[in-house]
Coordinates of C-alpha atoms and ligand atoms in Angstrom, one line a residue:
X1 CA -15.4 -23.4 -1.4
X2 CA -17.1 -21.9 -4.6
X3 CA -14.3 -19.0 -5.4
X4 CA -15.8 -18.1 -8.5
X5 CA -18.5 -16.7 -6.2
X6 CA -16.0 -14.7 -4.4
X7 CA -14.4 -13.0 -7.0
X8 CA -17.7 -12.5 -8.8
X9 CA -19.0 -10.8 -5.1
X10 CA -15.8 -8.8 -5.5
X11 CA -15.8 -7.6 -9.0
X12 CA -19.2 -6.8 -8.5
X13 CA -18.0 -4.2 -5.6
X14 CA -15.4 -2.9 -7.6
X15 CA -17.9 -2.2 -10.0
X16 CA -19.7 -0.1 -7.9
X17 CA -16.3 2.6 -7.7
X18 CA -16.3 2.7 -4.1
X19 CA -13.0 1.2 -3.8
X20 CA -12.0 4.2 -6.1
X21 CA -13.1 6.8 -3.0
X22 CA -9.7 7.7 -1.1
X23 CA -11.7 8.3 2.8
X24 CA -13.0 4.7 1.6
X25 CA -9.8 3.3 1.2
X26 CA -8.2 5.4 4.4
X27 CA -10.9 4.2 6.3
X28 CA -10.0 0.7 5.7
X29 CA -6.6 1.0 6.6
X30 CA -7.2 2.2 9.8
X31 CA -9.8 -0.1 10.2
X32 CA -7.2 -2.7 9.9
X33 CA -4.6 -1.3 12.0
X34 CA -7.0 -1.2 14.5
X35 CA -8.2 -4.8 14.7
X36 CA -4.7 -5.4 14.5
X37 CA -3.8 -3.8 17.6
X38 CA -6.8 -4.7 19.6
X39 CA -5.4 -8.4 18.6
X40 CA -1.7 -8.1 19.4
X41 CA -1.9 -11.0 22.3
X42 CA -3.5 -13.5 19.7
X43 CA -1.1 -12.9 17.0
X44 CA 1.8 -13.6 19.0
X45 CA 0.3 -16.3 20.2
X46 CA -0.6 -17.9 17.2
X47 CA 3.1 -17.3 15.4
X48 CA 4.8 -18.9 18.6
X49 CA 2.5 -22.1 18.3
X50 CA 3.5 -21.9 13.9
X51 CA 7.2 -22.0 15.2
X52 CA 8.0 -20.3 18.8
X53 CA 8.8 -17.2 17.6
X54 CA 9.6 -14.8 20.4
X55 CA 7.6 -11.5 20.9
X56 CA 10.5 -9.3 20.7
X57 CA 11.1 -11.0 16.6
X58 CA 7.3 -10.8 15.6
X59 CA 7.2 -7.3 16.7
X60 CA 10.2 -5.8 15.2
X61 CA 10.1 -8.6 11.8
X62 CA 6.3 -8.8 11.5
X63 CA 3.8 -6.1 13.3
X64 CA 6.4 -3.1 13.1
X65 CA 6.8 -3.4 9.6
X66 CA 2.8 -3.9 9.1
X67 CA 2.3 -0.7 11.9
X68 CA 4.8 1.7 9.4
X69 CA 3.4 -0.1 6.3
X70 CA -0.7 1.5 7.2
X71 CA 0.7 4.7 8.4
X72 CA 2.4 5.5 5.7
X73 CA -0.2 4.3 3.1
X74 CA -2.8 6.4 5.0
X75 CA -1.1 10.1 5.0
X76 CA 0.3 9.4 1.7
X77 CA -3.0 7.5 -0.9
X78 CA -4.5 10.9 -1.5
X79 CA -1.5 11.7 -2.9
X80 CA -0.3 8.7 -4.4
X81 CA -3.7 8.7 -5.7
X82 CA -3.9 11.9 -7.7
X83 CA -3.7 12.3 -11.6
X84 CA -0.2 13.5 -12.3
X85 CA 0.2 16.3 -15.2
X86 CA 3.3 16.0 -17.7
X87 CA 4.3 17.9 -20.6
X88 CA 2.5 17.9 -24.3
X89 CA 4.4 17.7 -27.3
X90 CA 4.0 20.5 -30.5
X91 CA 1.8 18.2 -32.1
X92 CA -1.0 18.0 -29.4
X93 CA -1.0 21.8 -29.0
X94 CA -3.4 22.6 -27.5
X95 CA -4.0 20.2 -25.4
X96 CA -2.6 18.7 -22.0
X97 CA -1.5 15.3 -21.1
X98 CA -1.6 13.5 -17.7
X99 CA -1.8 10.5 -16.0
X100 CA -4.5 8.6 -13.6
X101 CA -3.7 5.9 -11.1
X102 CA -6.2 3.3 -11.3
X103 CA -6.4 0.4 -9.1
X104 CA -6.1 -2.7 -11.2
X105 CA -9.5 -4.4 -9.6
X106 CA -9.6 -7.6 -8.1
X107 CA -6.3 -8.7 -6.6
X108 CA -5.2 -12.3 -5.4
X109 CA -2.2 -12.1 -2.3
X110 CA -0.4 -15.5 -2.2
X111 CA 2.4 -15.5 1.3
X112 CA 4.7 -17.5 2.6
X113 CA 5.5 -18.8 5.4
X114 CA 8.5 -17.7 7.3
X115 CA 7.2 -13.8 8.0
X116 CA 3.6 -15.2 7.8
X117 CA 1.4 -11.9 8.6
X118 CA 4.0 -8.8 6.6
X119 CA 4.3 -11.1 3.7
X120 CA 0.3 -11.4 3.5
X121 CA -0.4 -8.1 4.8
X122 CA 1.8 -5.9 3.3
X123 CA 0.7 -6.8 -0.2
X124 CA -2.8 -6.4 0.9
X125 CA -2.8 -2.8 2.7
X126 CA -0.9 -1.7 -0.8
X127 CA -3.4 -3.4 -2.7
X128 CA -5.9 -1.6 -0.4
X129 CA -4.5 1.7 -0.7
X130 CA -4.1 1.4 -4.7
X131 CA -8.2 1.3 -4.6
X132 CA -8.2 -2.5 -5.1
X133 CA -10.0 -5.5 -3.4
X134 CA -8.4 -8.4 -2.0
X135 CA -8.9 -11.8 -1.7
X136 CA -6.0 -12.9 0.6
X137 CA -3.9 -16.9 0.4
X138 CA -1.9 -17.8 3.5
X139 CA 0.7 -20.3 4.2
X140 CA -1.4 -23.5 4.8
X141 CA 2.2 -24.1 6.8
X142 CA 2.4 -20.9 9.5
X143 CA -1.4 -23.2 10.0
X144 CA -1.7 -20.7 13.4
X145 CA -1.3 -17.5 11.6
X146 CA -3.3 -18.7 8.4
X147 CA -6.5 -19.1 10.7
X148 CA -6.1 -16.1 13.1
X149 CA -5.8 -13.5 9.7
X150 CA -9.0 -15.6 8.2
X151 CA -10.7 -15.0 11.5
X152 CA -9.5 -11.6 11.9
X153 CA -10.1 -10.3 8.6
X154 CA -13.2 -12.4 7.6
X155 CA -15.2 -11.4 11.0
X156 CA -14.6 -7.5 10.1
X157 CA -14.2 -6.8 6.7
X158 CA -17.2 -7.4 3.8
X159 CA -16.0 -10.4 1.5
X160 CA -16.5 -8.4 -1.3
X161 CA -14.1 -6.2 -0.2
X162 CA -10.8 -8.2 1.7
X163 CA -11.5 -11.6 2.0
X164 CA -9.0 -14.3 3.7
X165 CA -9.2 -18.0 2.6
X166 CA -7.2 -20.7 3.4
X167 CA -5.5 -24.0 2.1
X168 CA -2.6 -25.4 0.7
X169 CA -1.5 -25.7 -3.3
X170 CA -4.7 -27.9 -4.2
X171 CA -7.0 -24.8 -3.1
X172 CA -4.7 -22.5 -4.7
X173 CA -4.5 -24.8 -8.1
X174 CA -8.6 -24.4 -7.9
X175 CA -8.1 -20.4 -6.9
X176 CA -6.3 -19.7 -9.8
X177 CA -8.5 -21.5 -12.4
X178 CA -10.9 -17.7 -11.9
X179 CA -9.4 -14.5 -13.6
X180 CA -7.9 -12.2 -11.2
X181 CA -6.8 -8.5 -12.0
X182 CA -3.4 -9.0 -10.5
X183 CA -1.7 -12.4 -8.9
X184 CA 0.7 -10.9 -5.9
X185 CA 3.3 -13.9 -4.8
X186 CA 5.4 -14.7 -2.3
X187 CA 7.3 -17.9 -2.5
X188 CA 9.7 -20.6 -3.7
X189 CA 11.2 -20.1 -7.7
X190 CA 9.3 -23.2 -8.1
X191 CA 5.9 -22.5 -7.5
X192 CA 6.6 -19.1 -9.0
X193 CA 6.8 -21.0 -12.4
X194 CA 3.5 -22.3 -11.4
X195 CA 1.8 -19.2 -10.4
X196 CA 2.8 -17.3 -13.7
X197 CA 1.8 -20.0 -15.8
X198 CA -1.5 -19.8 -14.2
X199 CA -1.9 -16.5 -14.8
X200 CA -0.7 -16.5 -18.6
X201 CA -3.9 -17.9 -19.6
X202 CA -5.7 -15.0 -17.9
X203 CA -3.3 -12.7 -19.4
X204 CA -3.3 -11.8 -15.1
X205 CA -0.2 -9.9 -14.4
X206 CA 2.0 -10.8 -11.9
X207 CA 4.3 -9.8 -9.1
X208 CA 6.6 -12.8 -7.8
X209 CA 8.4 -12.5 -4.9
X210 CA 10.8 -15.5 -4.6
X211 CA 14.3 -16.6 -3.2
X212 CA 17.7 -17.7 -4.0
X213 CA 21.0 -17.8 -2.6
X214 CA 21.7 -14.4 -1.6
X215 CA 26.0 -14.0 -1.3
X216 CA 27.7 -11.8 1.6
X217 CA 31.4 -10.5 0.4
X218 CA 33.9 -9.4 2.9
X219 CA 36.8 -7.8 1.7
X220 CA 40.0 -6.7 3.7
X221 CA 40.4 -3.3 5.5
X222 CA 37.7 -3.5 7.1
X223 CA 35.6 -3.9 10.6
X224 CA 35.4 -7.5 10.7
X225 CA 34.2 -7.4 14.0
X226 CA 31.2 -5.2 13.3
X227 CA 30.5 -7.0 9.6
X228 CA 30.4 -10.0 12.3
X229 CA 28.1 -8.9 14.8
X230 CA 25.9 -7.2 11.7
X231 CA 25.6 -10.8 9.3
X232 CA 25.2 -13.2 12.9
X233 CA 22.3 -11.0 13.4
X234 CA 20.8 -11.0 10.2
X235 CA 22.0 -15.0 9.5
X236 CA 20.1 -16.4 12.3
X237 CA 17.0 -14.5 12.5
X238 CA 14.3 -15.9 12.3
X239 CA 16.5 -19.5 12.8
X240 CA 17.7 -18.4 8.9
X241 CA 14.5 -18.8 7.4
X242 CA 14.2 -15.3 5.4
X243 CA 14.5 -14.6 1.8
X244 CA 17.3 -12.4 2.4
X245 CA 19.5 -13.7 5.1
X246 CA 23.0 -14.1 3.6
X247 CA 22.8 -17.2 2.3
X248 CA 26.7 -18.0 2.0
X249 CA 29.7 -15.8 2.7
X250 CA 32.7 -15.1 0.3
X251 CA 35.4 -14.3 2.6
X252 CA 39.1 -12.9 1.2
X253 CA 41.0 -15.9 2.4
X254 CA 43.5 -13.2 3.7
X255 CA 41.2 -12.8 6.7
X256 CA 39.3 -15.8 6.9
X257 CA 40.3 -16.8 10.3
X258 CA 40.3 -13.5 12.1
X259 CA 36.2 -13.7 10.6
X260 CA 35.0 -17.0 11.5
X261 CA 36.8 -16.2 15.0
X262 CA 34.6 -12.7 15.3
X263 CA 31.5 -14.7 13.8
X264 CA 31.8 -17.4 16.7
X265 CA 32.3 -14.8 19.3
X266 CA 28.4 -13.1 18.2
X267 CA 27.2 -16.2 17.7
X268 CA 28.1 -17.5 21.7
X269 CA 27.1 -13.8 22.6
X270 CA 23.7 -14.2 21.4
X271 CA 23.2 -17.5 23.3
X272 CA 20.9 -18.9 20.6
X273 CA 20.0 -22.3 22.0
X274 CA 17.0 -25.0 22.6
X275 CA 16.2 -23.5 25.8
X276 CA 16.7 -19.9 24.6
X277 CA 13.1 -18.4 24.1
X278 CA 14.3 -15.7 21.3
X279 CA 15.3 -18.8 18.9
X280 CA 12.8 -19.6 16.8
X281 CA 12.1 -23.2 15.8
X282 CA 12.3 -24.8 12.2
X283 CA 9.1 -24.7 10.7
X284 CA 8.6 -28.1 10.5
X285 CA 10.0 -31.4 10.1
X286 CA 10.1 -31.5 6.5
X287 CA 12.3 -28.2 6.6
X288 CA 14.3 -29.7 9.7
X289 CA 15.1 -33.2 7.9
X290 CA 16.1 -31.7 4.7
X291 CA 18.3 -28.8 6.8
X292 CA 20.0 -31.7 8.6
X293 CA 20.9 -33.2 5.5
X294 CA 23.0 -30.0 4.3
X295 CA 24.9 -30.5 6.8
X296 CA 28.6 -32.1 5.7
X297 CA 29.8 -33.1 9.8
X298 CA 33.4 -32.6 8.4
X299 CA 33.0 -29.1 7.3
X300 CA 31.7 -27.7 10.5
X301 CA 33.8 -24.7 12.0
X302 CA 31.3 -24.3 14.8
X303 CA 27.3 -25.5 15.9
X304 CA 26.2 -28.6 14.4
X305 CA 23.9 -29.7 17.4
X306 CA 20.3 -30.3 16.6
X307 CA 16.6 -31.3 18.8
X308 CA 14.8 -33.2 16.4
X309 CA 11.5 -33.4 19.0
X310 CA 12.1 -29.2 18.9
X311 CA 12.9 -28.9 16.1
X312 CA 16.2 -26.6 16.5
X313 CA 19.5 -26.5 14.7
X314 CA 21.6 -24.1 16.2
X315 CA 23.6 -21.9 14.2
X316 CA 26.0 -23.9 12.4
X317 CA 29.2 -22.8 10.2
X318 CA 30.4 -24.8 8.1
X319 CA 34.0 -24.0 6.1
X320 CA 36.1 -25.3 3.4
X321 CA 33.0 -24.9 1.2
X322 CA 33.4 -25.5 -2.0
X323 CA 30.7 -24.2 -4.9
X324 CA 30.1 -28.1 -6.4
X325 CA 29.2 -28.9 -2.3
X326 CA 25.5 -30.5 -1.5
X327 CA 24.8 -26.9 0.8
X328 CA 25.5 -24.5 -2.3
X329 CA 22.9 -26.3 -4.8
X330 CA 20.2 -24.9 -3.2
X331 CA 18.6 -21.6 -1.3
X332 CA 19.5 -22.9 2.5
X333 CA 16.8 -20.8 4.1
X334 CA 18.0 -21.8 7.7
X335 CA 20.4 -21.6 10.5
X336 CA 23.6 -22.6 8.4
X337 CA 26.0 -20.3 6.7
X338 CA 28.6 -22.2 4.5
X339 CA 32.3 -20.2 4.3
X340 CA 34.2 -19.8 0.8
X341 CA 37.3 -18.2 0.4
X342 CA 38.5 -15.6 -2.4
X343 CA 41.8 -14.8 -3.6
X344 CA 40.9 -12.3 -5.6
X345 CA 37.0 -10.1 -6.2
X346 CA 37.2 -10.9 -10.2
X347 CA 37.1 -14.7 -9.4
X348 CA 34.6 -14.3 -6.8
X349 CA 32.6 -12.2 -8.8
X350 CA 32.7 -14.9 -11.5
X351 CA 31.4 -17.4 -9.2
X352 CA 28.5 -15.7 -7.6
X353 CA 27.6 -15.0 -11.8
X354 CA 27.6 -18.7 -12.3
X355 CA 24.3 -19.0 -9.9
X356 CA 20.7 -17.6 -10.7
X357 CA 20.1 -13.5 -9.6
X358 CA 20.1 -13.5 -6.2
X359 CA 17.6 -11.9 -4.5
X360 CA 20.1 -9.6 -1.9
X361 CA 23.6 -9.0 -1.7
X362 CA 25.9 -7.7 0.7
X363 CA 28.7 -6.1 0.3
X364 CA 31.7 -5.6 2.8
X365 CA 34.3 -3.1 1.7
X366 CA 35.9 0.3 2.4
X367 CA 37.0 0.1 -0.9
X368 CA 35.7 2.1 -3.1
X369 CA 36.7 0.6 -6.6
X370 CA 35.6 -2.9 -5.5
X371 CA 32.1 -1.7 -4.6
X372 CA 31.3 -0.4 -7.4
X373 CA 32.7 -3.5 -9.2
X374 CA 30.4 -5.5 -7.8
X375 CA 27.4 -3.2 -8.0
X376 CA 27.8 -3.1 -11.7
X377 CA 28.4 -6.9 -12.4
X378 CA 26.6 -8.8 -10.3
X379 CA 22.5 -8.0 -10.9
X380 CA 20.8 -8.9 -7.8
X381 CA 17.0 -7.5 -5.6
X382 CA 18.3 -5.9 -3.7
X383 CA 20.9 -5.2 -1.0
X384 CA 23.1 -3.7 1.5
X385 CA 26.6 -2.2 1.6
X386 CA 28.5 -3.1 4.6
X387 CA 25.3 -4.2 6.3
X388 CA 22.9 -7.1 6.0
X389 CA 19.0 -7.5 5.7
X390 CA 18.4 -4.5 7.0
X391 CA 17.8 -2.5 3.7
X392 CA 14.1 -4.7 3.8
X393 CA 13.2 -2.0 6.8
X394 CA 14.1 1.4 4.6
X395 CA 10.8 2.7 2.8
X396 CA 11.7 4.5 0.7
X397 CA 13.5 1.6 -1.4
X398 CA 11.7 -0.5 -3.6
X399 CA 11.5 -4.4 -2.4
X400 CA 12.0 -7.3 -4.9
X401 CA 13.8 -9.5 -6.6
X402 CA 15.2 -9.7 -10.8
X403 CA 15.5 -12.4 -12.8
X404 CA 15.1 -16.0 -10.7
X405 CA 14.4 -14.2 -7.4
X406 CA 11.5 -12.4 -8.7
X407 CA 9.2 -10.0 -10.9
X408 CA 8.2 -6.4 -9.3
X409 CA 8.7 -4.8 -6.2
X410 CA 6.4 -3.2 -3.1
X411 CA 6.9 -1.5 0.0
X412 CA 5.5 2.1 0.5
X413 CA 4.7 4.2 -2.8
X414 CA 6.1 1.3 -5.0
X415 CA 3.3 -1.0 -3.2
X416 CA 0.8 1.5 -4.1
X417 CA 2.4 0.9 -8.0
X418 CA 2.3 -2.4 -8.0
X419 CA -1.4 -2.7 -7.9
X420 CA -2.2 0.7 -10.1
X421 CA -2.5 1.1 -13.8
X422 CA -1.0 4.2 -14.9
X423 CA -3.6 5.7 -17.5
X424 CA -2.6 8.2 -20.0
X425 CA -4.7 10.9 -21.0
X426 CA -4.4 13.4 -23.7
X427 CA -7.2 16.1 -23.6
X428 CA -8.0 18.3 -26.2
X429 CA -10.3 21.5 -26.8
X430 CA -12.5 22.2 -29.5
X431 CA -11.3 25.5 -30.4
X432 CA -8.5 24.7 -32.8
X433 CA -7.1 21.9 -35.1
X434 CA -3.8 23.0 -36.8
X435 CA -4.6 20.7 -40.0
X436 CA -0.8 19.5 -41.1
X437 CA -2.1 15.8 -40.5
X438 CA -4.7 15.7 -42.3
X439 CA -4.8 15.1 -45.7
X440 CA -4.4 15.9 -48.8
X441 CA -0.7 15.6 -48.0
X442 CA 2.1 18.0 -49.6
X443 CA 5.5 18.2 -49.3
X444 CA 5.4 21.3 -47.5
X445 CA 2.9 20.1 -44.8
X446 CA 5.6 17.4 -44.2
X447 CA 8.6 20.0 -44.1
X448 CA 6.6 21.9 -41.2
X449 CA 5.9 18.3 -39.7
X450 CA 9.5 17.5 -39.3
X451 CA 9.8 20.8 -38.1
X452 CA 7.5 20.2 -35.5
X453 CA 8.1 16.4 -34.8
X454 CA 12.3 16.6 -34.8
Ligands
NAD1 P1 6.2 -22.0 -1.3 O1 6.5 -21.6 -2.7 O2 6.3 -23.5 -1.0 O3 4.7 -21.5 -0.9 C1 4.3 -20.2 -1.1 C2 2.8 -20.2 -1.3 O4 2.4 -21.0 -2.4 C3 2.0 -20.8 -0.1 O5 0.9 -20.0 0.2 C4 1.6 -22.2 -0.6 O6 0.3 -22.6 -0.1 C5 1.5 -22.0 -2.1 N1 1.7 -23.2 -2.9 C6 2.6 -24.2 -2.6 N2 2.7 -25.1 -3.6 C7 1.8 -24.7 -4.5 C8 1.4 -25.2 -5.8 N3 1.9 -26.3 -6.2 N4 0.5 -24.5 -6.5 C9 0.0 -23.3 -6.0 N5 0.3 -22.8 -4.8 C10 1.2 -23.4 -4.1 O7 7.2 -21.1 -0.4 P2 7.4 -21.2 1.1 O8 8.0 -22.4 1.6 O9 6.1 -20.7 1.8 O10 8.5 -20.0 1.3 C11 9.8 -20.2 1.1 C12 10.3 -19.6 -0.2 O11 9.8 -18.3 -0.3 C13 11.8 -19.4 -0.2 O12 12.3 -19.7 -1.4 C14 12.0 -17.9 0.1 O13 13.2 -17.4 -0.3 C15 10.8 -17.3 -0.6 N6 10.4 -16.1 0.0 C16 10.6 -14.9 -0.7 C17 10.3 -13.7 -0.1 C18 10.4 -12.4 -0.9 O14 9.9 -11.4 -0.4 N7 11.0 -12.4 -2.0 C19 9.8 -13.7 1.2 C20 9.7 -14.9 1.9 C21 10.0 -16.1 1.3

């Protein structure tokens, strides 16, 4: 595929400013939303055959978040979209100062896998919203979902506006040889590196959305039995494979029994199993071979029992976990959760600091002084206090990672950010020029100047 000739079709129509129309850009939106609707049946369909994910998950994980994602950008663009006015100094009296959004141009989305159509989509409606065009890079993995959005989008949108194309790291070596406006990427720390060097010699800015091994901390005093049911759920969603499922759990060793005990008892509740339809499968056996592998059998508390031809591992807890263990040198992103033990939050905290930024971080505690402990020492995405995952579904937060788990955030207005360039105007009138700048220069221009200036 020539993609120079795609991104030359696209400049070409961002050129032309109608991208910069909001009804243009509404229009779009709904446009989507609509196809996306009409096609509900076929994108279940398609992410069950990627890796059986149930209805109930791809609607409240995928399409929900998409859904709230349009609506929002399309009662809120026009005024995302308008020139903001601030305040003018003495010196540029009289005059007034404000600021445009500008959409940055030509945008390239790269997504991942594991939430195949949000993590595509979302970047695109804000990159849509922002006044942008899109040229939009799959998983070659979710293979399903990768050909239903290039059929769905590439049957009903112009591809000088929103194009889809597909392929694996070759094609996106060969995408990224041609000058984007803005990279978008979702993905692994290591291709990450990749992706930014690729855009250094464009000078293409970039947004990277990556991983890392995000900690849960449970403290004493508090509900174990509902910080339970809360990390279970968000653990072994989507069979663990989500940038922000608690990764490992710190534990105060005080309660560690009275934990694993209430972690078991939601685990058995939810009934995830090979024959259980809501349980979705490993993505493939690549992911499934190396998952096995992290598994020590004499450090498992409970699970362990894997369907190679399925390609399940059900959810498996493994304890006595130390940090120097095979599981804790990497980002797990499935169905195991390794338990370590605390005797005290400084040392704890120490050890979480000893691994790369994390991209969440959970927090258990009714206590007051530890919370904000952590909050101030341990620099992490994002995350949740006495809950898990579940700060991904609020709005009006901003979504992303720092350090190793990422550069820039989305969701909502900070989508609509992410692909605008925030001009600053000054305007002036003609009808007066005070003339202290100008020179010849005298030491009482410059006494009235530091007057003036401060
Ligand atoms: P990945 O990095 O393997 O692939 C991501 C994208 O990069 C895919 O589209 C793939 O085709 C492309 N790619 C792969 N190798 C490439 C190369 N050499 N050159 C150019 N492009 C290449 O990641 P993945 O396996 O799809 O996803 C898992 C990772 O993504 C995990 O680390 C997870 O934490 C992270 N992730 C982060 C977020 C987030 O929002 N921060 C969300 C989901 C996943």
């Amino acid at each position: 595929m020539n993609y120079q000739n795609i991104i030359d079709q696209q400049r070409h129509f961002f050129y032309t400013n109608t991208t910069k129309d909001i009804p243009f850009r509404i229009k779009q939106l709904k446009h989507l939303k609509d196809i996306l609707k009409k096609n509900e049946t076929l994108l279940y369909q398609s992410i069950y055959n990627d890796f059986k994910k149930s209805e109930f998950e791809t609607y409240t994980t995928e399409l929900s978040i998409i859904y709230h994602e349009i609506d929002l950008a399309i009662t809120k663009t026009k005024k995302w979209a308008k020139k903001k006015k601030v305040s003018t100094g003495l010196v540029n009296l009289p005059g007034i100062s404000y600021i445009i959004p500008e959409p940055y141009g030509t945008i390239l989305v790269i997504g991942a896998w594991n939430y195949p159509y949000q993590l595509s989509l979302c970047p695109a409606i804000a990159a849509i919203a922002a006044g942008c065009t899109v040229v939009l890079k799959p998983s070659e993995i979710s293979s399903h979902t990768s050909a239903t959005m290039a059929a769905l989008i590439n049957q009903n949108f112009d591809p000088s506006f929103f194009k889809v194309i597909e392929g694996g790291a070759k094609e996106t070596a060969n995408v990224l040889d041609v000058k984007f406006d803005k990279i978008f990427f979702t993905g692994s720390v290591a291709v990450g590196k990749i992706i930014y060097q690729a855009a250094a010699k464009h000078l293409t800015p970039v947004t990277l959305e990556l991983g890392g091994k995000s900690p849960a901390i449970i403290t004493e005093g508090i509900d174990i039995d509902m910080a339970a049911k809360r990390l279970v759920w968000a653990k072994f969603l989507n069979a663990g494979q989500t940038c922000i499922a608690p990764d490992y759990v710190m534990v105060a060793s005080t309660i560690q029994d009275q934990f694993l005990t209430a972690i078991e008892k939601y685990i058995k509740k939810a009934n995830y199993n090979v024959s259980n339809h809501n349980y979705t499968q490993i993505i493939n056996d690549k992911n499934f071979n190396r998952l096995y592998n992290l598994i020590d059998p004499d450090k498992i508390y409970f699970g362990g029992d894997n369907n190679p031809k399925e390609r399940i591992i059900s959810p498996t807890v493994l304890i006595n976990v130390a940090f120097s263990d095979k599981i804790m040198q990497e980002e797990i992103f499935g169905p195991i959760l390794p338990i370590l033990t605390f005797e005290n939050i400084e040392d704890a905290i120490k050890k979480i600091k000893k691994l790369p930024n994390p991209l969440s971080c959970y927090i258990f505690t009714k206590n007051r002084a530890i919370k904000n402990k952590i909050l101030k020492e341990i620099s992490f995405g994002g995350g949740a206090i006495n809950d898990a995952v579940m700060h991904f579904a609020e709005k009006s937060l901003p979504f992303g990672g720092v350090g190793d788990s990422g550069i820039g955030n989305y969701h909502g207005k900070y989508g609509f950010d992410t692909f605008s360039h925030y001009k600053s105007i000054l305007q002036k009138t003609f009808w007066a020029e005070p003339n202290l700048k100008y020179p010849p220069y005298s030491s009482s221009k410059l006494k009235w100047l530091k007057r003036l200036i401060g």
